[in-house]
CSV table of N, CA, C and O in Angstrom, one decimal:
chain,number,residue,atom,x,y,z
A,28,MET,N,6.6,39.8,7.0
A,28,MET,CA,6.3,38.8,5.9
A,28,MET,C,7.3,37.6,6.0
A,28,MET,O,6.8,36.5,5.8
A,29,PRO,N,8.6,37.8,6.2
A,29,PRO,CA,9.4,36.6,6.3
A,29,PRO,C,9.0,35.7,7.5
A,29,PRO,O,9.2,34.5,7.4
A,30,LEU,N,8.6,36.3,8.5
A,30,LEU,CA,8.1,35.5,9.7
A,30,LEU,C,6.9,34.7,9.4
A,30,LEU,O,6.8,33.5,9.8
A,31,LEU,N,6.0,35.2,8.6
A,31,LEU,CA,4.8,34.5,8.1
A,31,LEU,C,5.2,33.3,7.2
A,31,LEU,O,4.7,32.2,7.4
A,32,LEU,N,6.2,33.5,6.4
A,32,LEU,CA,6.7,32.4,5.5
A,32,LEU,C,7.4,31.3,6.3
A,32,LEU,O,7.2,30.1,6.1
A,33,LEU,N,8.1,31.7,7.3
A,33,LEU,CA,8.8,30.8,8.2
A,33,LEU,C,7.8,30.0,9.0
A,33,LEU,O,7.9,28.8,9.1
A,34,ALA,N,6.8,30.6,9.5
A,34,ALA,CA,5.7,29.9,10.2
A,34,ALA,C,5.0,28.9,9.3
A,34,ALA,O,4.7,27.8,9.8
A,35,ALA,N,4.7,29.3,8.1
A,35,ALA,CA,4.1,28.3,7.2
A,35,ALA,C,5.0,27.2,6.9
A,35,ALA,O,4.5,26.0,6.8
A,36,ALA,N,6.3,27.4,6.7
A,36,ALA,CA,7.2,26.3,6.4
A,36,ALA,C,7.3,25.4,7.6
A,36,ALA,O,7.3,24.1,7.5
A,37,VAL,N,7.3,25.9,8.8
A,37,VAL,CA,7.4,25.1,10.0
A,37,VAL,C,6.1,24.3,10.1
A,37,VAL,O,6.1,23.1,10.5
A,38,LEU,N,5.0,24.8,9.9
A,38,LEU,CA,3.7,24.1,9.9
A,38,LEU,C,3.7,23.0,8.9
A,38,LEU,O,3.2,21.8,9.3
A,39,VAL,N,4.1,23.2,7.7
A,39,VAL,CA,4.1,22.1,6.7
A,39,VAL,C,5.1,21.0,7.2
A,39,VAL,O,4.8,19.8,7.0
A,40,ALA,N,6.2,21.4,7.7
A,40,ALA,CA,7.2,20.4,8.2
A,40,ALA,C,6.6,19.6,9.3
A,40,ALA,O,6.8,18.3,9.4
A,41,VAL,N,5.9,20.2,10.2
A,41,VAL,CA,5.3,19.5,11.4
A,41,VAL,C,4.3,18.5,10.9
A,41,VAL,O,4.2,17.4,11.3
A,42,LEU,N,3.4,19.0,9.9
A,42,LEU,CA,2.4,18.1,9.4
A,42,LEU,C,3.0,16.9,8.7
A,42,LEU,O,2.6,15.7,8.8
A,43,PHE,N,4.1,17.1,7.9
A,43,PHE,CA,4.8,16.1,7.2
A,43,PHE,C,5.4,15.1,8.2
A,43,PHE,O,5.2,13.8,8.0
A,44,LEU,N,6.0,15.5,9.2
A,44,LEU,CA,6.6,14.6,10.2
A,44,LEU,C,5.5,13.9,11.0
A,44,LEU,O,5.7,12.7,11.3
A,45,ALA,N,4.3,14.5,11.2
A,45,ALA,CA,3.3,13.8,11.9
A,45,ALA,C,2.7,12.7,11.1
A,45,ALA,O,2.4,11.6,11.6
A,46,VAL,N,2.5,12.9,9.8
A,46,VAL,CA,2.0,11.8,8.9
A,46,VAL,C,3.1,10.7,8.8
A,46,VAL,O,2.7,9.5,8.9
A,47,PHE,N,4.4,11.1,8.7
A,47,PHE,CA,5.4,10.1,8.6
A,47,PHE,C,5.5,9.2,9.9
A,47,PHE,O,5.6,8.0,9.9
A,48,ALA,N,5.3,9.9,11.0
A,48,ALA,CA,5.4,9.2,12.3
A,48,ALA,C,4.1,8.2,12.5
A,48,ALA,O,4.3,7.1,13.0
A,49,HIS,N,3.0,8.7,12.0
A,49,HIS,CA,1.8,7.9,12.1
A,49,HIS,C,1.9,6.6,11.2
A,49,HIS,O,1.6,5.5,11.6
A,50,ARG,N,2.5,6.8,10.0
A,50,ARG,CA,2.7,5.6,9.2
A,50,ARG,C,3.7,4.6,9.8
A,50,ARG,O,3.5,3.4,9.8
A,51,ARG,N,4.8,5.1,10.4
A,51,ARG,CA,5.7,4.2,11.0
A,51,ARG,C,5.1,3.5,12.2
A,51,ARG,O,5.4,2.4,12.5
A,52,MET,N,4.3,4.2,13.0
A,52,MET,CA,3.7,3.6,14.2
A,52,MET,C,2.7,2.5,13.7
A,52,MET,O,2.6,1.5,14.4
A,53,THR,N,2.0,2.8,12.6
A,53,THR,CA,1.1,1.8,12.1
A,53,THR,C,1.8,0.5,11.7
A,53,THR,O,1.4,-0.6,12.0
A,54,GLU,N,2.9,0.7,10.9
A,54,GLU,CA,3.7,-0.4,10.5
A,54,GLU,C,4.3,-1.2,11.7
A,54,GLU,O,4.4,-2.4,11.7
A,55,SER,N,4.7,-0.5,12.7
A,55,SER,CA,5.3,-1.1,13.9
A,55,SER,C,4.2,-1.9,14.6
A,55,SER,O,4.4,-3.1,15.0
A,56,TRP,N,3.0,-1.4,14.7
A,56,TRP,CA,1.9,-2.1,15.4
A,56,TRP,C,1.5,-3.3,14.6
A,56,TRP,O,1.3,-4.4,15.1
A,57,LEU,N,1.5,-3.2,13.2
A,57,LEU,CA,1.1,-4.3,12.4
A,57,LEU,C,2.2,-5.4,12.5
A,57,LEU,O,1.9,-6.6,12.5
A,58,SER,N,3.5,-5.0,12.5
A,58,SER,CA,4.5,-6.1,12.6
A,58,SER,C,4.4,-6.8,13.9
A,58,SER,O,4.8,-8.0,14.0
A,59,ARG,N,4.0,-6.2,15.0
A,59,ARG,CA,3.8,-6.9,16.3
A,59,ARG,C,2.5,-7.6,16.4
A,59,ARG,O,2.5,-8.7,16.9
A,60,ASN,N,1.4,-7.0,16.0
A,60,ASN,CA,0.1,-7.5,16.3
A,60,ASN,C,-0.7,-7.9,15.1
A,60,ASN,O,-1.8,-8.5,15.2
A,61,GLY,N,-0.2,-7.6,13.9
A,61,GLY,CA,-1.0,-7.9,12.7
A,61,GLY,C,-0.9,-9.4,12.2
A,61,GLY,O,-0.2,-10.2,12.8
A,62,THR,N,-1.8,-9.7,11.3
A,62,THR,CA,-1.9,-11.1,10.8
A,62,THR,C,-1.2,-11.1,9.4
A,62,THR,O,-1.4,-10.2,8.6
A,63,ARG,N,-0.3,-12.0,9.3
A,63,ARG,CA,0.5,-12.2,8.0
A,63,ARG,C,-0.2,-13.3,7.2
A,63,ARG,O,-0.6,-14.4,7.7
A,64,THR,N,-0.3,-13.1,5.9
A,64,THR,CA,-0.8,-14.1,5.0
A,64,THR,C,-0.1,-14.0,3.7
A,64,THR,O,0.5,-12.9,3.4
A,65,ARG,N,-0.2,-15.0,2.9
A,65,ARG,CA,0.5,-15.0,1.6
A,65,ARG,C,-0.5,-14.5,0.6
A,65,ARG,O,-1.7,-14.8,0.7
A,66,GLY,N,0.0,-13.9,-0.4
A,66,GLY,CA,-0.9,-13.4,-1.5
A,66,GLY,C,-0.2,-13.5,-2.8
A,66,GLY,O,1.0,-14.0,-2.9
A,67,GLN,N,-0.9,-13.1,-3.9
A,67,GLN,CA,-0.3,-13.2,-5.2
A,67,GLN,C,-0.5,-11.9,-5.9
A,67,GLN,O,-1.6,-11.3,-5.8
A,68,ALA,N,0.6,-11.4,-6.6
A,68,ALA,CA,0.5,-10.2,-7.3
A,68,ALA,C,0.6,-10.5,-8.8
A,68,ALA,O,1.4,-11.3,-9.2
A,69,VAL,N,-0.3,-9.8,-9.5
A,69,VAL,CA,-0.3,-9.9,-11.0
A,69,VAL,C,-0.3,-8.5,-11.6
A,69,VAL,O,-1.1,-7.7,-11.1
A,70,THR,N,0.5,-8.3,-12.5
A,70,THR,CA,0.5,-7.0,-13.2
A,70,THR,C,-0.4,-7.1,-14.5
A,70,THR,O,-0.2,-8.0,-15.3
A,71,VAL,N,-1.4,-6.3,-14.5
A,71,VAL,CA,-2.4,-6.3,-15.6
A,71,VAL,C,-2.2,-5.2,-16.5
A,71,VAL,O,-2.1,-4.0,-16.1
A,72,ALA,N,-2.1,-5.4,-17.8
A,72,ALA,CA,-1.9,-4.4,-18.8
A,72,ALA,C,-3.1,-4.3,-19.7
A,72,ALA,O,-3.8,-5.3,-19.9
A,73,PRO,N,-3.5,-3.1,-20.2
A,73,PRO,CA,-4.6,-3.1,-21.1
A,73,PRO,C,-4.3,-3.8,-22.4
A,73,PRO,O,-3.1,-4.0,-22.7
A,74,PRO,N,-5.3,-4.1,-23.2
A,74,PRO,CA,-5.1,-4.8,-24.4
A,74,PRO,C,-4.3,-3.9,-25.4
A,74,PRO,O,-4.3,-2.7,-25.3
A,75,LEU,N,-3.8,-4.5,-26.4
A,75,LEU,CA,-3.0,-3.8,-27.4
A,75,LEU,C,-3.9,-2.8,-28.3
A,75,LEU,O,-3.4,-1.9,-28.9
A,76,THR,N,-5.2,-3.1,-28.3
A,76,THR,CA,-6.1,-2.2,-29.0
A,76,THR,C,-6.3,-0.9,-28.3
A,76,THR,O,-6.8,0.1,-28.9
A,77,ALA,N,-5.9,-0.8,-27.1
A,77,ALA,CA,-6.0,0.5,-26.4
A,77,ALA,C,-5.0,1.5,-26.9
A,77,ALA,O,-4.0,1.1,-27.5
A,78,GLY,N,-5.2,2.7,-26.7
A,78,GLY,CA,-4.3,3.7,-27.2
A,78,GLY,C,-3.0,3.7,-26.4
A,78,GLY,O,-2.8,3.1,-25.4
A,79,LEU,N,-2.0,4.4,-27.0
A,79,LEU,CA,-0.6,4.4,-26.4
A,79,LEU,C,-0.6,5.0,-25.0
A,79,LEU,O,-0.1,4.4,-24.1
A,80,LEU,N,-1.3,6.1,-24.8
A,80,LEU,CA,-1.4,6.8,-23.5
A,80,LEU,C,-2.1,5.9,-22.5
A,80,LEU,O,-1.6,5.7,-21.4
A,81,SER,N,-3.1,5.2,-22.9
A,81,SER,CA,-3.8,4.3,-22.0
A,81,SER,C,-2.9,3.1,-21.6
A,81,SER,O,-2.9,2.7,-20.5
A,82,ARG,N,-2.2,2.6,-22.6
A,82,ARG,CA,-1.3,1.5,-22.3
A,82,ARG,C,-0.2,1.9,-21.3
A,82,ARG,O,0.3,1.1,-20.5
A,83,LEU,N,0.3,3.1,-21.4
A,83,LEU,CA,1.4,3.6,-20.5
A,83,LEU,C,0.9,3.9,-19.1
A,83,LEU,O,1.6,3.8,-18.2
A,84,THR,N,-0.3,4.4,-19.0
A,84,THR,CA,-0.8,4.9,-17.7
A,84,THR,C,-1.8,3.9,-17.0
A,84,THR,O,-2.1,4.1,-15.9
A,85,SER,N,-2.3,2.9,-17.7
A,85,SER,CA,-3.3,2.0,-17.2
A,85,SER,C,-2.8,0.7,-16.6
A,85,SER,O,-3.6,-0.1,-16.1
A,86,THR,N,-1.5,0.4,-16.7
A,86,THR,CA,-1.0,-0.8,-16.2
A,86,THR,C,-1.0,-0.7,-14.7
A,86,THR,O,-0.7,0.2,-14.1
A,87,VAL,N,-1.6,-1.8,-14.1
A,87,VAL,CA,-1.7,-1.8,-12.6
A,87,VAL,C,-1.4,-3.2,-12.1
A,87,VAL,O,-1.6,-4.2,-12.7
A,88,THR,N,-0.9,-3.2,-10.9
A,88,THR,CA,-0.6,-4.4,-10.1
A,88,THR,C,-1.7,-4.7,-9.2
A,88,THR,O,-2.1,-3.9,-8.4
A,89,ILE,N,-2.3,-5.9,-9.3
A,89,ILE,CA,-3.4,-6.3,-8.5
A,89,ILE,C,-2.9,-7.4,-7.5
A,89,ILE,O,-2.3,-8.4,-8.0
A,90,ILE,N,-3.1,-7.2,-6.3
A,90,ILE,CA,-2.7,-8.1,-5.2
A,90,ILE,C,-3.9,-8.8,-4.7
A,90,ILE,O,-4.8,-8.1,-4.2
A,91,SER,N,-3.9,-10.1,-4.7
A,91,SER,CA,-5.1,-10.8,-4.1
A,91,SER,C,-4.7,-11.7,-3.0
A,91,SER,O,-3.6,-12.3,-3.0
A,92,PHE,N,-5.5,-11.8,-2.0
A,92,PHE,CA,-5.3,-12.6,-0.8
A,92,PHE,C,-6.6,-12.9,-0.2
A,92,PHE,O,-7.6,-12.3,-0.4
A,93,THR,N,-6.6,-14.0,0.7
A,93,THR,CA,-7.8,-14.4,1.4
A,93,THR,C,-7.5,-14.1,2.9
A,93,THR,O,-6.5,-14.6,3.5
A,94,ALA,N,-8.3,-13.3,3.5
A,94,ALA,CA,-8.2,-12.9,4.9
A,94,ALA,C,-8.6,-14.0,5.8
A,94,ALA,O,-9.2,-15.0,5.4
A,95,SER,N,-8.4,-13.9,7.1
A,95,SER,CA,-8.7,-14.9,8.1
A,95,SER,C,-10.3,-15.1,8.2
A,95,SER,O,-10.7,-16.1,8.7
A,96,ASP,N,-11.0,-14.1,7.7
A,96,ASP,CA,-12.5,-14.2,7.8
A,96,ASP,C,-13.0,-15.0,6.6
A,96,ASP,O,-14.2,-15.2,6.4
A,97,GLY,N,-12.1,-15.4,5.7
A,97,GLY,CA,-12.5,-16.3,4.5
A,97,GLY,C,-12.9,-15.5,3.3
A,97,GLY,O,-13.3,-16.1,2.3
A,98,ILE,N,-12.8,-14.2,3.3
A,98,ILE,CA,-13.2,-13.4,2.2
A,98,ILE,C,-12.0,-13.0,1.4
A,98,ILE,O,-11.0,-12.6,1.9
A,99,ALA,N,-12.0,-13.2,0.1
A,99,ALA,CA,-10.9,-12.9,-0.8
A,99,ALA,C,-11.0,-11.4,-1.1
A,99,ALA,O,-12.1,-10.9,-1.4
A,100,ARG,N,-9.9,-10.7,-1.0
A,100,ARG,CA,-9.8,-9.3,-1.3
A,100,ARG,C,-8.7,-9.0,-2.3
A,100,ARG,O,-7.8,-9.7,-2.4
A,101,SER,N,-9.0,-7.9,-3.0
A,101,SER,CA,-8.0,-7.4,-4.0
A,101,SER,C,-7.5,-6.1,-3.6
A,101,SER,O,-8.3,-5.2,-3.2
A,102,LEU,N,-6.2,-5.9,-3.8
A,102,LEU,CA,-5.6,-4.6,-3.4
A,102,LEU,C,-4.8,-4.0,-4.6
A,102,LEU,O,-4.4,-4.8,-5.5
A,103,ILE,N,-4.7,-2.7,-4.6
A,103,ILE,CA,-3.9,-2.1,-5.6
A,103,ILE,C,-2.9,-1.1,-4.9
A,103,ILE,O,-3.2,-0.7,-3.8
A,104,PRO,N,-1.8,-0.8,-5.5
A,104,PRO,CA,-0.8,0.1,-4.9
A,104,PRO,C,-1.5,1.5,-4.5
A,104,PRO,O,-2.3,2.0,-5.3
A,105,ARG,N,-1.1,2.0,-3.4
A,105,ARG,CA,-1.6,3.3,-3.0
A,105,ARG,C,-0.7,4.5,-3.5
A,105,ARG,O,-1.0,5.6,-3.5
A,106,SER,N,0.6,4.1,-3.8
A,106,SER,CA,1.6,5.1,-4.2
A,106,SER,C,1.2,5.8,-5.5
A,106,SER,O,0.3,5.3,-6.2
A,107,GLY,N,1.9,6.7,-5.9
A,107,GLY,CA,1.7,7.4,-7.2
A,107,GLY,C,1.8,6.5,-8.4
A,107,GLY,O,1.0,6.6,-9.3
A,108,GLY,N,2.8,5.6,-8.4
A,108,GLY,CA,2.9,4.7,-9.5
A,108,GLY,C,1.9,3.6,-9.3
A,108,GLY,O,1.6,3.1,-8.2
A,109,PHE,N,1.4,3.0,-10.4
A,109,PHE,CA,0.3,2.0,-10.3
A,109,PHE,C,0.9,0.6,-10.4
A,109,PHE,O,0.2,-0.3,-10.4
A,110,THR,N,2.2,0.5,-10.5
A,110,THR,CA,2.8,-0.8,-10.6
A,110,THR,C,3.9,-1.0,-9.6
A,110,THR,O,4.6,0.0,-9.2
A,111,PHE,N,4.2,-2.2,-9.2
A,111,PHE,CA,5.3,-2.5,-8.3
A,111,PHE,C,6.3,-3.3,-9.2
A,111,PHE,O,5.9,-3.9,-10.2
A,112,LYS,N,7.5,-3.3,-8.9
A,112,LYS,CA,8.5,-4.1,-9.6
A,112,LYS,C,8.4,-5.5,-9.1
A,112,LYS,O,8.7,-5.8,-7.9
A,113,LEU,N,8.0,-6.4,-9.9
A,113,LEU,CA,7.8,-7.8,-9.5
A,113,LEU,C,9.0,-8.7,-9.9
A,113,LEU,O,8.9,-9.9,-9.8
A,114,ALA,N,10.1,-8.2,-10.4
A,114,ALA,CA,11.1,-9.0,-10.9
A,114,ALA,C,11.7,-10.0,-9.8
A,114,ALA,O,11.9,-11.1,-10.1
A,115,GLN,N,11.9,-9.4,-8.7
A,115,GLN,CA,12.5,-10.3,-7.6
A,115,GLN,C,11.4,-11.0,-6.8
A,115,GLN,O,11.7,-12.0,-6.2
A,116,ALA,N,10.2,-10.6,-6.9
A,116,ALA,CA,9.2,-11.2,-6.1
A,116,ALA,C,8.6,-12.4,-6.7
A,116,ALA,O,8.0,-13.3,-6.1
A,117,SER,N,8.7,-12.5,-8.1
A,117,SER,CA,8.0,-13.6,-8.9
A,117,SER,C,6.6,-13.8,-8.5
A,117,SER,O,6.1,-14.9,-8.5
A,118,GLY,N,5.9,-12.7,-8.2
A,118,GLY,CA,4.5,-12.7,-8.0
A,118,GLY,C,4.0,-13.0,-6.5
A,118,GLY,O,2.9,-12.8,-6.2
A,119,ALA,N,4.9,-13.6,-5.7
A,119,ALA,CA,4.5,-13.9,-4.3
A,119,ALA,C,4.7,-12.7,-3.4
A,119,ALA,O,5.7,-12.0,-3.5
A,120,VAL,N,3.7,-12.4,-2.6
A,120,VAL,CA,3.7,-11.3,-1.7
A,120,VAL,C,3.3,-11.8,-0.3
A,120,VAL,O,2.6,-12.8,-0.2
A,121,THR,N,3.6,-11.0,0.7
A,121,THR,CA,3.2,-11.2,2.0
A,121,THR,C,2.3,-10.0,2.4
A,121,THR,O,2.7,-8.8,2.2
A,122,VAL,N,1.1,-10.3,2.8
A,122,VAL,CA,0.1,-9.2,3.2
A,122,VAL,C,0.1,-9.2,4.7
A,122,VAL,O,-0.1,-10.2,5.4
A,123,LEU,N,0.2,-8.0,5.3
A,123,LEU,CA,0.2,-7.8,6.7
A,123,LEU,C,-1.0,-6.9,7.0
A,123,LEU,O,-1.2,-5.8,6.4
A,124,TYR,N,-2.0,-7.4,7.8
A,124,TYR,CA,-3.2,-6.6,8.0
A,124,TYR,C,-3.7,-6.8,9.4
A,124,TYR,O,-3.3,-7.7,10.2
A,125,ASP,N,-4.7,-6.0,9.8
A,125,ASP,CA,-5.3,-6.0,11.1
A,125,ASP,C,-6.5,-7.0,11.0
A,125,ASP,O,-7.5,-6.8,10.3
A,126,ALA,N,-6.4,-8.1,11.7
A,126,ALA,CA,-7.5,-9.2,11.6
A,126,ALA,C,-8.8,-8.7,12.2
A,126,ALA,O,-9.8,-9.2,11.8
A,127,ALA,N,-8.8,-7.8,13.1
A,127,ALA,CA,-10.0,-7.3,13.6
A,127,ALA,C,-10.8,-6.4,12.6
A,127,ALA,O,-12.0,-6.3,12.7
A,128,ARG,N,-10.1,-5.8,11.7
A,128,ARG,CA,-10.7,-4.9,10.7
A,128,ARG,C,-10.0,-5.2,9.3
A,128,ARG,O,-9.2,-4.4,8.8
A,129,PRO,N,-10.3,-6.4,8.7
A,129,PRO,CA,-9.6,-6.8,7.5
A,129,PRO,C,-10.0,-5.9,6.3
A,129,PRO,O,-9.3,-6.0,5.3
A,130,ALA,N,-11.0,-5.1,6.4
A,130,ALA,CA,-11.4,-4.3,5.3
A,130,ALA,C,-10.9,-2.9,5.4
A,130,ALA,O,-11.1,-2.0,4.5
A,131,ASN,N,-10.1,-2.6,6.4
A,131,ASN,CA,-9.5,-1.2,6.6
A,131,ASN,C,-8.2,-1.2,5.9
A,131,ASN,O,-7.2,-1.7,6.4
A,132,ASP,N,-8.2,-0.5,4.8
A,132,ASP,CA,-6.9,-0.5,4.0
A,132,ASP,C,-5.9,0.4,4.6
A,132,ASP,O,-4.7,0.4,4.2
A,133,ASP,N,-6.2,1.2,5.6
A,133,ASP,CA,-5.2,2.0,6.3
A,133,ASP,C,-4.3,1.1,7.1
A,133,ASP,O,-3.2,1.5,7.5
A,134,ARG,N,-4.8,0.0,7.5
A,134,ARG,CA,-4.0,-1.0,8.3
A,134,ARG,C,-3.7,-2.2,7.5
A,134,ARG,O,-3.7,-3.3,8.0
A,135,MET,N,-3.2,-2.0,6.3
A,135,MET,CA,-2.8,-3.1,5.4
A,135,MET,C,-1.4,-2.6,4.8
A,135,MET,O,-1.3,-1.5,4.4
A,136,ARG,N,-0.5,-3.6,4.7
A,136,ARG,CA,0.8,-3.4,4.0
A,136,ARG,C,1.1,-4.6,3.2
A,136,ARG,O,0.7,-5.7,3.6
A,137,VAL,N,1.8,-4.4,2.2
A,137,VAL,CA,2.2,-5.5,1.3
A,137,VAL,C,3.7,-5.5,1.1
A,137,VAL,O,4.3,-4.4,0.9
A,138,GLY,N,4.4,-6.6,1.3
A,138,GLY,CA,5.8,-6.8,1.0
A,138,GLY,C,6.0,-7.9,0.1
A,138,GLY,O,5.3,-8.9,0.0
A,139,PHE,N,7.1,-7.8,-0.7
A,139,PHE,CA,7.3,-8.9,-1.7
A,139,PHE,C,8.2,-9.9,-1.2
A,139,PHE,O,9.2,-9.7,-0.4
A,140,GLY,N,7.9,-11.2,-1.5
A,140,GLY,CA,8.7,-12.3,-1.0
A,140,GLY,C,8.2,-12.9,0.3
A,140,GLY,O,7.2,-12.3,0.9
A,141,PRO,N,8.8,-13.9,0.8
A,141,PRO,CA,8.3,-14.5,2.0
A,141,PRO,C,8.7,-13.8,3.3
A,141,PRO,O,8.1,-13.9,4.3
A,142,ALA,N,9.8,-13.0,3.2
A,142,ALA,CA,10.3,-12.3,4.4
A,142,ALA,C,10.7,-10.8,4.0
A,142,ALA,O,11.8,-10.5,3.8
A,143,PRO,N,9.7,-10.0,3.7
A,143,PRO,CA,9.9,-8.7,3.2
A,143,PRO,C,10.6,-7.8,4.2
A,143,PRO,O,10.3,-7.9,5.4
A,144,THR,N,11.4,-6.9,3.7
A,144,THR,CA,12.0,-5.8,4.6
A,144,THR,C,11.4,-4.5,4.4
A,144,THR,O,11.4,-3.6,5.2
A,145,THR,N,10.7,-4.3,3.2
A,145,THR,CA,10.1,-3.1,2.9
A,145,THR,C,8.6,-3.3,2.7
A,145,THR,O,8.2,-4.3,2.0
A,146,TRP,N,7.8,-2.5,3.4
A,146,TRP,CA,6.3,-2.6,3.3
A,146,TRP,C,5.7,-1.5,2.5
A,146,TRP,O,6.2,-0.3,2.6
A,147,HIS,N,4.8,-1.8,1.6
A,147,HIS,CA,4.1,-0.8,0.8
A,147,HIS,C,2.7,-0.6,1.2
A,147,HIS,O,2.0,-1.6,1.5
A,148,ARG,N,2.2,0.6,1.1
A,148,ARG,CA,0.8,0.9,1.4
A,148,ARG,C,0.0,0.5,0.2
A,148,ARG,O,0.4,0.7,-1.0
A,149,VAL,N,-1.2,0.0,0.5
A,149,VAL,CA,-2.1,-0.4,-0.6
A,149,VAL,C,-3.5,0.1,-0.2
A,149,VAL,O,-3.8,0.5,0.9
A,150,ARG,N,-4.4,-0.1,-1.2
A,150,ARG,CA,-5.8,0.2,-0.9
A,150,ARG,C,-6.7,-0.9,-1.5
A,150,ARG,O,-6.2,-1.6,-2.4
A,151,LEU,N,-7.9,-1.0,-1.0
A,151,LEU,CA,-8.8,-2.0,-1.5
A,151,LEU,C,-9.2,-1.7,-3.0
A,151,LEU,O,-9.5,-0.5,-3.3
A,152,ARG,N,-9.3,-2.7,-3.8
A,152,ARG,CA,-9.7,-2.5,-5.2
A,152,ARG,C,-11.2,-2.5,-5.2
A,152,ARG,O,-11.8,-3.4,-4.7
A,153,GLN,N,-11.8,-1.5,-5.9
A,153,GLN,CA,-13.2,-1.5,-6.1
A,153,GLN,C,-13.6,-2.5,-7.2
A,153,GLN,O,-12.9,-2.6,-8.2
A,154,ALA,N,-14.7,-3.1,-7.0
A,154,ALA,CA,-15.2,-4.0,-8.0
A,154,ALA,C,-15.6,-3.2,-9.3
A,154,ALA,O,-16.2,-2.2,-9.2
A,155,ALA,N,-15.2,-3.7,-10.4
A,155,ALA,CA,-15.4,-3.0,-11.7
A,155,ALA,C,-16.8,-3.3,-12.2
A,155,ALA,O,-17.4,-4.3,-12.0
C-alpha cells in the first residue's frame, strides 16, 4: 500500500512538472518568436444594484488589443482570480501572441507596462 501511494505521488509530481515545463517553453518561444502589441486593461465591476456576492465575485479585468490581422480581441485572466492588480500598470498592457494563430489563447500572454517581467496566462473572452 505505501508503494502504491508513493507511485501516485510521483505520477502527480511528474505531471505537474510537465505542465510547468510546457508553460515555460511556450513563454520562451513567444518571447523569441511572438508578436508584441500594446493593449488596454479595464476592470469592470457589476452595478451597485447587483447583490453583494455578485459584486465580490463578478469583477473582471478585460484586456483588449488589435492583432496584426486587424481583428480586435478581448481577453480575460485565466488564473483563479478574475482581476489583475492594475495599480502599477495604469491600464497599459503588453500582449505577446503567436501571429500565425492569433485566436489561439494557449499562445497568448499579457504583461503589465511597456516592458513586463512577468507574463500572465489569458483566454479569449466570449461575446456576451
